[in-house]
Tab-separated table of C-alpha atoms and ligand atoms in Angstrom:
chain	number	residue	atom	x	y	z
M	74	MET	CA	29.327	-33.080	-36.057
M	75	LEU	CA	26.164	-31.017	-36.311
M	76	THR	CA	22.845	-32.632	-37.299
M	77	ASP	CA	20.714	-31.370	-40.214
M	78	LEU	CA	18.327	-29.745	-37.721
M	79	GLN	CA	21.192	-27.942	-35.994
M	80	LYS	CA	22.474	-26.706	-39.381
M	81	GLU	CA	18.972	-25.489	-40.260
M	82	ILE	CA	18.832	-23.560	-36.975
M	83	ILE	CA	22.194	-21.929	-37.647
M	84	ASP	CA	21.050	-20.877	-41.163
M	85	LEU	CA	17.760	-19.527	-39.782
M	86	LYS	CA	19.670	-17.540	-37.177
M	87	ASP	CA	21.609	-15.767	-39.928
M	88	GLU	CA	18.496	-15.193	-42.045
M	89	LYS	CA	16.645	-13.607	-39.127
M	90	ASN	CA	19.642	-11.746	-37.690
M	91	ALA	CA	18.981	-13.619	-34.449
M	92	ILE	CA	21.130	-14.609	-31.506
M	93	ILE	CA	20.652	-17.680	-29.328
M	94	LEU	CA	21.498	-17.105	-25.686
M	95	ALA	CA	21.576	-20.232	-23.534
M	96	HIS	CA	22.088	-20.949	-19.872
M	97	ASN	CA	24.782	-23.380	-18.750
M	98	TYR	CA	22.077	-25.921	-17.796
M	99	GLN	CA	20.935	-26.430	-21.394
M	100	PRO	CA	21.543	-29.867	-22.925
M	101	LYS	CA	24.401	-30.571	-25.342
M	102	GLU	CA	22.421	-30.208	-28.579
M	103	ILE	CA	21.289	-26.699	-27.582
M	104	GLN	CA	24.713	-25.711	-26.250
M	105	GLU	CA	26.058	-26.595	-29.711
M	106	VAL	CA	23.818	-24.108	-31.559
M	107	ALA	CA	24.000	-21.314	-28.973
M	108	ASP	CA	25.900	-18.129	-29.811
M	109	PHE	CA	26.520	-17.468	-26.160
M	110	LEU	CA	26.440	-19.748	-23.118
M	111	GLY	CA	26.702	-18.453	-19.598
M	112	ASP	CA	25.501	-18.076	-16.046
M	113	SER	CA	22.764	-15.578	-15.149
M	114	LEU	CA	25.147	-12.636	-14.802
M	115	GLU	CA	27.046	-13.372	-18.008
M	116	LEU	CA	23.732	-13.731	-19.875
M	117	CYS	CA	22.461	-10.473	-18.417
M	118	ILE	CA	25.596	-8.604	-19.474
M	119	LYS	CA	25.486	-10.209	-22.925
M	120	ALA	CA	21.799	-9.250	-23.266
M	121	SER	CA	22.812	-5.636	-22.627
M	122	GLU	CA	25.220	-5.754	-25.605
M	123	ILE	CA	23.149	-7.039	-28.529
M	124	ASP	CA	22.193	-3.834	-30.328
M	125	ASP	CA	23.097	-5.357	-33.699
M	126	LYS	CA	20.555	-8.210	-33.412
M	127	ASP	CA	16.835	-8.133	-34.253
M	128	LEU	CA	15.741	-11.298	-32.500
M	129	VAL	CA	16.827	-13.117	-29.353
M	130	VAL	CA	15.987	-16.767	-28.678
M	131	PHE	CA	16.521	-17.341	-24.983
M	132	CYS	CA	17.113	-20.953	-23.940
M	133	GLY	CA	16.764	-20.595	-20.199
M	134	VAL	CA	13.959	-19.975	-17.719
M	135	ASP	CA	11.375	-17.180	-17.579
M	136	PHE	CA	13.215	-14.738	-15.312
M	137	MET	CA	16.272	-14.817	-17.590
M	138	ALA	CA	14.252	-14.052	-20.735
M	139	GLU	CA	12.284	-11.362	-18.847
M	140	THR	CA	15.532	-9.710	-17.779
M	141	ALA	CA	16.693	-9.729	-21.417
M	142	PHE	CA	13.391	-8.040	-22.341
M	143	ILE	CA	13.782	-5.432	-19.584
M	144	LEU	CA	17.175	-4.565	-21.079
M	145	ASN	CA	15.828	-4.602	-24.662
M	146	PRO	CA	12.161	-3.547	-24.613
M	147	ASP	CA	12.203	-2.806	-28.355
M	148	LYS	CA	13.507	-6.204	-29.400
M	149	LYS	CA	11.706	-9.494	-29.841
M	150	ILE	CA	12.808	-11.810	-27.043
M	151	LEU	CA	11.553	-15.344	-27.625
M	152	ILE	CA	11.488	-18.362	-25.337
M	153	PRO	CA	11.184	-21.746	-27.119
M	154	ASP	CA	8.875	-23.231	-24.460
M	155	LYS	CA	6.654	-20.798	-22.612
M	156	ASP	CA	6.297	-23.118	-19.594
M	157	ALA	CA	9.997	-22.848	-18.773
M	158	GLU	CA	9.562	-21.206	-15.373
M	159	CYS	CA	11.909	-21.106	-12.396
M	160	PRO	CA	9.798	-22.173	-9.401
M	161	MET	CA	12.031	-20.215	-7.025
M	162	ALA	CA	11.331	-16.958	-8.843
M	163	HIS	CA	7.626	-17.520	-8.206
M	164	MET	CA	8.140	-17.869	-4.439
M	165	LEU	CA	8.325	-14.110	-3.837
M	166	SER	CA	5.533	-11.727	-4.839
M	167	SER	CA	5.890	-7.972	-5.247
M	168	TYR	CA	3.343	-7.681	-2.435
M	169	GLU	CA	5.683	-9.551	-0.048
M	170	VAL	CA	8.580	-7.279	-1.023
M	171	LYS	CA	6.450	-4.165	-0.396
M	172	GLU	CA	5.322	-5.547	2.960
M	173	ALA	CA	8.940	-6.242	3.994
M	174	LYS	CA	9.933	-2.709	2.935
M	175	GLU	CA	7.206	-1.215	5.120
M	176	LYS	CA	8.423	-3.296	8.052
M	177	HIS	CA	12.094	-2.345	7.464
M	178	PRO	CA	12.088	1.145	5.906
M	179	ASP	CA	15.821	1.586	6.573
M	180	ALA	CA	16.804	-1.542	4.624
M	181	ALA	CA	17.982	-1.774	1.013
M	182	VAL	CA	16.315	-4.424	-1.146
M	183	VAL	CA	18.613	-6.846	-2.966
M	184	LEU	CA	16.782	-9.357	-5.118
M	185	TYR	CA	18.272	-12.417	-6.732
M	186	VAL	CA	17.805	-12.202	-10.492
M	187	ASN	CA	15.739	-15.405	-10.055
M	188	SER	CA	12.681	-13.284	-9.267
M	189	LEU	CA	9.578	-12.036	-11.059
M	190	ALA	CA	9.706	-8.758	-12.979
M	191	GLU	CA	7.047	-7.290	-10.616
M	192	ALA	CA	9.253	-8.096	-7.622
M	193	LYS	CA	12.353	-6.727	-9.385
M	194	ALA	CA	10.495	-3.426	-9.782
M	195	GLU	CA	10.512	-3.135	-5.961
M	196	ALA	CA	14.263	-3.805	-5.631
M	197	ASP	CA	17.085	-1.307	-5.220
M	198	ILE	CA	19.478	-3.638	-6.984
M	199	LEU	CA	19.588	-7.194	-8.292
M	200	CYS	CA	22.271	-9.803	-7.792
M	201	THR	CA	23.208	-13.218	-9.100
M	202	SER	CA	25.117	-16.046	-7.483
M	203	ALA	CA	28.276	-14.637	-9.107
M	204	ASN	CA	28.142	-11.183	-7.521
M	205	ALA	CA	25.808	-11.316	-4.477
M	206	LEU	CA	28.452	-10.381	-1.907
M	207	LYS	CA	29.883	-7.608	-4.102
M	208	VAL	CA	26.398	-6.176	-4.643
M	209	VAL	CA	25.574	-6.212	-0.922
M	210	GLU	CA	28.918	-4.625	-0.057
M	211	SER	CA	28.357	-1.892	-2.664
M	212	LEU	CA	25.366	-0.519	-0.725
M	213	LYS	CA	25.496	2.181	1.934
M	214	GLU	CA	22.715	0.584	3.999
M	215	ASP	CA	23.709	-1.791	6.810
M	216	LYS	CA	20.424	-3.652	6.683
M	217	ILE	CA	19.520	-5.688	3.596
M	218	LEU	CA	16.267	-7.370	2.603
M	219	PHE	CA	17.411	-10.331	0.512
M	220	GLY	CA	15.334	-12.790	-1.503
M	221	PRO	CA	14.064	-15.137	-2.701
M	222	ASP	CA	16.885	-17.689	-2.208
M	223	ASN	CA	17.519	-18.201	1.509
M	224	ASN	CA	20.719	-20.202	0.938
M	225	LEU	CA	22.318	-17.523	-1.226
M	226	GLY	CA	21.278	-15.008	1.437
M	227	LYS	CA	22.938	-17.090	4.158
M	228	PHE	CA	26.051	-17.511	1.971
M	229	VAL	CA	26.310	-13.700	1.805
M	230	ALA	CA	25.393	-13.189	5.478
M	231	ARG	CA	28.350	-15.206	6.710
M	232	GLN	CA	30.762	-13.027	4.678
M	233	THR	CA	29.450	-9.568	5.522
M	234	ASP	CA	28.911	-7.496	8.673
M	235	LYS	CA	25.607	-6.220	7.294
M	236	GLU	CA	22.328	-7.564	8.623
M	237	ILE	CA	20.693	-9.820	6.017
M	238	ILE	CA	16.935	-10.292	6.371
M	239	LEU	CA	15.706	-13.199	4.275
M	240	ILE	CA	12.477	-12.919	2.276
M	241	PRO	CA	10.373	-15.018	1.941
M	242	GLU	CA	10.889	-17.572	4.671
M	243	GLY	CA	11.860	-20.837	2.990
M	244	GLY	CA	12.667	-19.455	-0.495
M	245	HIS	CA	14.714	-22.158	-2.217
M	246	CYS	CA	15.643	-24.031	-5.382
M	247	TYR	CA	14.277	-27.587	-5.381
M	248	VAL	CA	17.200	-28.824	-7.507
M	249	HIS	CA	19.926	-27.626	-5.135
M	250	LYS	CA	17.903	-28.773	-2.104
M	251	MET	CA	18.428	-32.349	-3.356
M	252	PHE	CA	22.044	-32.309	-2.169
M	253	HIS	CA	22.854	-33.443	1.363
M	254	LYS	CA	26.134	-33.599	3.206
M	255	GLY	CA	25.927	-37.419	2.999
M	256	ASP	CA	26.122	-37.148	-0.806
M	257	ILE	CA	29.424	-35.312	-0.424
M	258	ALA	CA	30.814	-37.958	1.933
M	259	PHE	CA	29.761	-40.652	-0.558
M	260	ALA	CA	31.275	-38.798	-3.550
M	261	LYS	CA	34.523	-38.169	-1.638
M	262	GLU	CA	34.842	-41.889	-0.970
M	263	LYS	CA	34.245	-42.689	-4.632
M	264	TYR	CA	36.560	-39.979	-5.997
M	265	PRO	CA	39.086	-39.255	-3.210
M	266	ASN	CA	41.221	-36.963	-5.404
M	267	ALA	CA	38.370	-34.786	-6.624
M	268	GLN	CA	37.674	-31.234	-5.505
M	269	ILE	CA	34.082	-30.530	-4.464
M	270	ILE	CA	32.457	-27.451	-5.987
M	271	VAL	CA	28.883	-26.519	-5.111
M	272	HIS	CA	26.452	-23.717	-5.964
M	273	PRO	CA	25.433	-21.165	-3.276
M	274	GLU	CA	21.800	-22.288	-3.705
M	275	CYS	CA	22.835	-25.475	-1.820
M	276	ASP	CA	22.116	-25.766	1.901
M	277	ILE	CA	24.774	-24.234	4.161
M	278	GLU	CA	25.809	-27.616	5.583
M	279	VAL	CA	26.507	-28.768	1.999
M	280	GLN	CA	28.459	-25.565	1.319
M	281	ASP	CA	30.485	-26.261	4.471
M	282	PHE	CA	31.769	-29.551	3.059
M	283	ALA	CA	32.790	-28.072	-0.301
M	284	ASP	CA	36.192	-26.824	-1.464
M	285	ALA	CA	34.544	-23.964	-3.354
M	286	VAL	CA	31.078	-22.364	-3.551
M	287	LEU	CA	30.550	-20.739	-6.949
M	288	SER	CA	28.079	-19.650	-9.614
M	289	THR	CA	27.918	-21.922	-12.667
M	290	GLY	CA	30.178	-19.545	-14.610
M	291	GLY	CA	32.537	-19.431	-11.615
M	292	MET	CA	32.664	-23.247	-11.633
M	293	ILE	CA	33.769	-23.292	-15.269
M	294	SER	CA	36.570	-20.784	-14.644
M	295	TYR	CA	37.610	-22.643	-11.490
M	296	VAL	CA	37.960	-25.980	-13.300
M	297	LYS	CA	39.804	-24.307	-16.204
M	298	GLU	CA	42.258	-22.559	-13.917
M	299	SER	CA	42.795	-25.292	-11.313
M	300	SER	CA	45.928	-27.427	-11.372
M	301	ASP	CA	43.739	-30.343	-10.191
M	302	ASN	CA	42.211	-32.820	-12.604
M	303	GLU	CA	39.054	-34.164	-10.933
M	304	PHE	CA	35.963	-32.341	-9.738
M	305	ILE	CA	32.641	-33.226	-8.148
M	306	ILE	CA	30.020	-30.730	-9.248
M	307	GLY	CA	27.120	-29.824	-6.939
M	308	THR	CA	24.731	-28.183	-9.345
M	309	GLU	CA	22.437	-29.100	-12.245
M	310	VAL	CA	23.845	-32.037	-14.229
M	311	ASP	CA	24.218	-30.298	-17.601
M	312	LEU	CA	26.945	-28.057	-16.235
M	313	ILE	CA	29.081	-31.191	-16.630
M	314	THR	CA	28.117	-31.226	-20.327
M	315	ARG	CA	29.693	-27.818	-20.796
M	316	LEU	CA	32.751	-28.773	-18.732
M	317	LYS	CA	33.265	-31.916	-20.824
M	318	ARG	CA	32.894	-30.002	-24.094
M	319	GLU	CA	35.269	-27.220	-23.132
M	320	ILE	CA	37.745	-28.910	-20.783
M	321	PRO	CA	37.752	-32.560	-21.920
M	322	GLU	CA	41.151	-33.250	-20.378
M	323	LYS	CA	39.710	-32.819	-16.841
M	324	LYS	CA	37.232	-35.195	-15.216
M	325	SER	CA	34.043	-33.905	-13.611
M	326	TYR	CA	31.335	-35.941	-11.936
M	327	PRO	CA	27.854	-34.865	-10.836
M	328	LEU	CA	27.297	-34.817	-7.083
M	329	LEU	CA	23.872	-36.312	-7.883
M	330	ASP	CA	22.685	-37.658	-11.250
M	331	GLU	CA	19.111	-36.697	-10.326
M	332	ALA	CA	19.892	-32.972	-10.019
M	333	ILE	CA	17.902	-31.970	-13.080
M	334	CYS	CA	16.047	-28.683	-13.490
M	335	LYS	CA	12.943	-29.918	-15.299
M	336	THR	CA	11.867	-26.599	-16.741
M	337	MET	CA	15.326	-25.844	-18.159
M	338	LYS	CA	14.898	-29.085	-20.112
M	339	LEU	CA	11.601	-28.098	-21.738
M	340	HIS	CA	13.468	-26.531	-24.660
M	341	SER	CA	14.452	-28.706	-27.613
M	342	LEU	CA	15.992	-28.156	-31.037
M	343	GLU	CA	12.544	-28.501	-32.641
M	344	LYS	CA	11.209	-25.766	-30.371
M	345	VAL	CA	14.233	-23.537	-31.048
M	346	LYS	CA	13.546	-23.921	-34.777
M	347	ASN	CA	9.875	-23.090	-34.204
M	348	SER	CA	10.933	-19.954	-32.290
M	349	LEU	CA	13.019	-18.787	-35.232
M	350	VAL	CA	10.460	-19.644	-37.917
M	351	ASN	CA	7.266	-18.465	-36.200
M	352	GLU	CA	8.757	-15.945	-33.763
M	353	GLU	CA	7.271	-17.801	-30.801
M	354	TYR	CA	6.954	-17.290	-27.841
M	355	PRO	CA	7.470	-13.566	-27.255
M	356	ILE	CA	8.310	-12.458	-23.738
M	357	SER	CA	6.994	-9.141	-22.542
M	358	VAL	CA	6.840	-7.167	-19.319
M	359	PRO	CA	4.354	-4.289	-18.776
M	360	GLU	CA	6.042	-0.969	-19.559
M	361	ASP	CA	5.849	0.529	-16.052
M	362	ILE	CA	7.265	-2.616	-14.441
M	363	ALA	CA	9.992	-2.930	-17.083
M	364	LYS	CA	11.029	0.704	-16.546
M	365	LYS	CA	11.131	0.350	-12.759
M	366	SER	CA	13.029	-2.941	-12.790
M	367	LEU	CA	15.542	-1.707	-15.385
M	368	LYS	CA	17.063	0.552	-12.713
M	369	ALA	CA	17.794	-2.437	-10.445
M	370	VAL	CA	19.122	-4.537	-13.351
M	371	GLN	CA	21.348	-1.751	-14.669
M	372	ARG	CA	22.664	-0.928	-11.211
M	373	MET	CA	23.740	-4.566	-10.817
M	374	ILE	CA	25.466	-4.574	-14.205
M	375	ASP	CA	27.300	-1.356	-13.314
M	376	VAL	CA	28.502	-2.804	-9.997
M	377	SER	CA	29.645	-6.013	-11.700
M	378	LYS	CA	31.702	-4.586	-14.569
Y	1422	LIG	P1	23.905	-19.236	-12.142
Y	1422	LIG	O1	23.683	-17.785	-12.309
Y	1422	LIG	O2	25.019	-19.579	-11.204
Y	1422	LIG	O3	24.096	-19.914	-13.479
Y	1422	LIG	O4	22.634	-19.867	-11.471
Y	1422	LIG	C1	21.377	-19.783	-12.060
Y	1422	LIG	C2	20.463	-20.731	-11.507
Y	1422	LIG	O5	19.306	-20.724	-11.800
Y	1422	LIG	C3	20.997	-21.690	-10.573
Y	1422	LIG	O6	20.075	-22.629	-10.289
Y	1423	LIG	FE1	15.348	-22.158	-10.811
Y	1423	LIG	FE2	16.645	-24.041	-9.466
Y	1423	LIG	FE3	16.092	-24.405	-12.041
Y	1423	LIG	FE4	17.945	-22.637	-11.252
Y	1423	LIG	S1	17.999	-24.848	-11.016
Y	1423	LIG	S2	16.363	-22.310	-12.780
Y	1423	LIG	S3	17.008	-21.847	-9.365
Y	1423	LIG	S4	14.614	-24.212	-10.364
């Protein structure tokens, strides 16, 4: 049952002709008021299809809301807590991308959507964890500059003949770095019948011990479609919240209870209400950067559809 605050948010949404987009890592109370829940690619595609809405409240991290703005520069895109940043996105500057391009002029630049708008403006195309291999394979170049997540880059590199050059050295997600192969051995002992599913931001040796390596949206489809009943999930803990809400008949366990993305958790129902009432906090990207990065965002959407 919804709380009074949740009902208020739903009424405000109608009043303001707003939509709440939320990432799969949002907590239960936010998942319950969201109009659309998804992984980065699903959210990006959804953000490209919201012409009928005046306001977007984005419950996710900065790069996701920025991408929604790039796709909708005339709309108000709001983020409930303005400190909700993805540390990985801040690991690669546009300067570093330009420098890498000068060093490898024959390479195409594929940037993970978890990157700053200024860096996206230097990319040929973006990718997410759901489509990285497909994006790389869609390019004519045999040499690819790939960043900022080194693990996603390595995940792609082992499935393609193209040369993948990782930028920057050491780009990573601190949440997915928490998992070690020992955690998998421990979880397998505890739940011997469970399948292990991990995110491609995990270290390669963790990926090697998994039954499947998937984006968060891919994990949801996998659990839905599998004939198995138990799953160990190697990503942020609130993905389990969505799995339990949507597929309650199957059991899923976190690979680590501590795998929490702190900035994803900065949003709250009170802050979502504040966003709707006071139209805070607006996301914006300078016009020239937004225009340049739109090409890379749109190209990714076109390749993915
Ligand atoms: P997904 O696109 O798979 O949801 O991943 C986003 C993310 O930030 C993972 O940490
Ligand atoms: Fe960024 Fe990692 Fe949080 Fe995803 S889980 S938003 S990559 S810090």
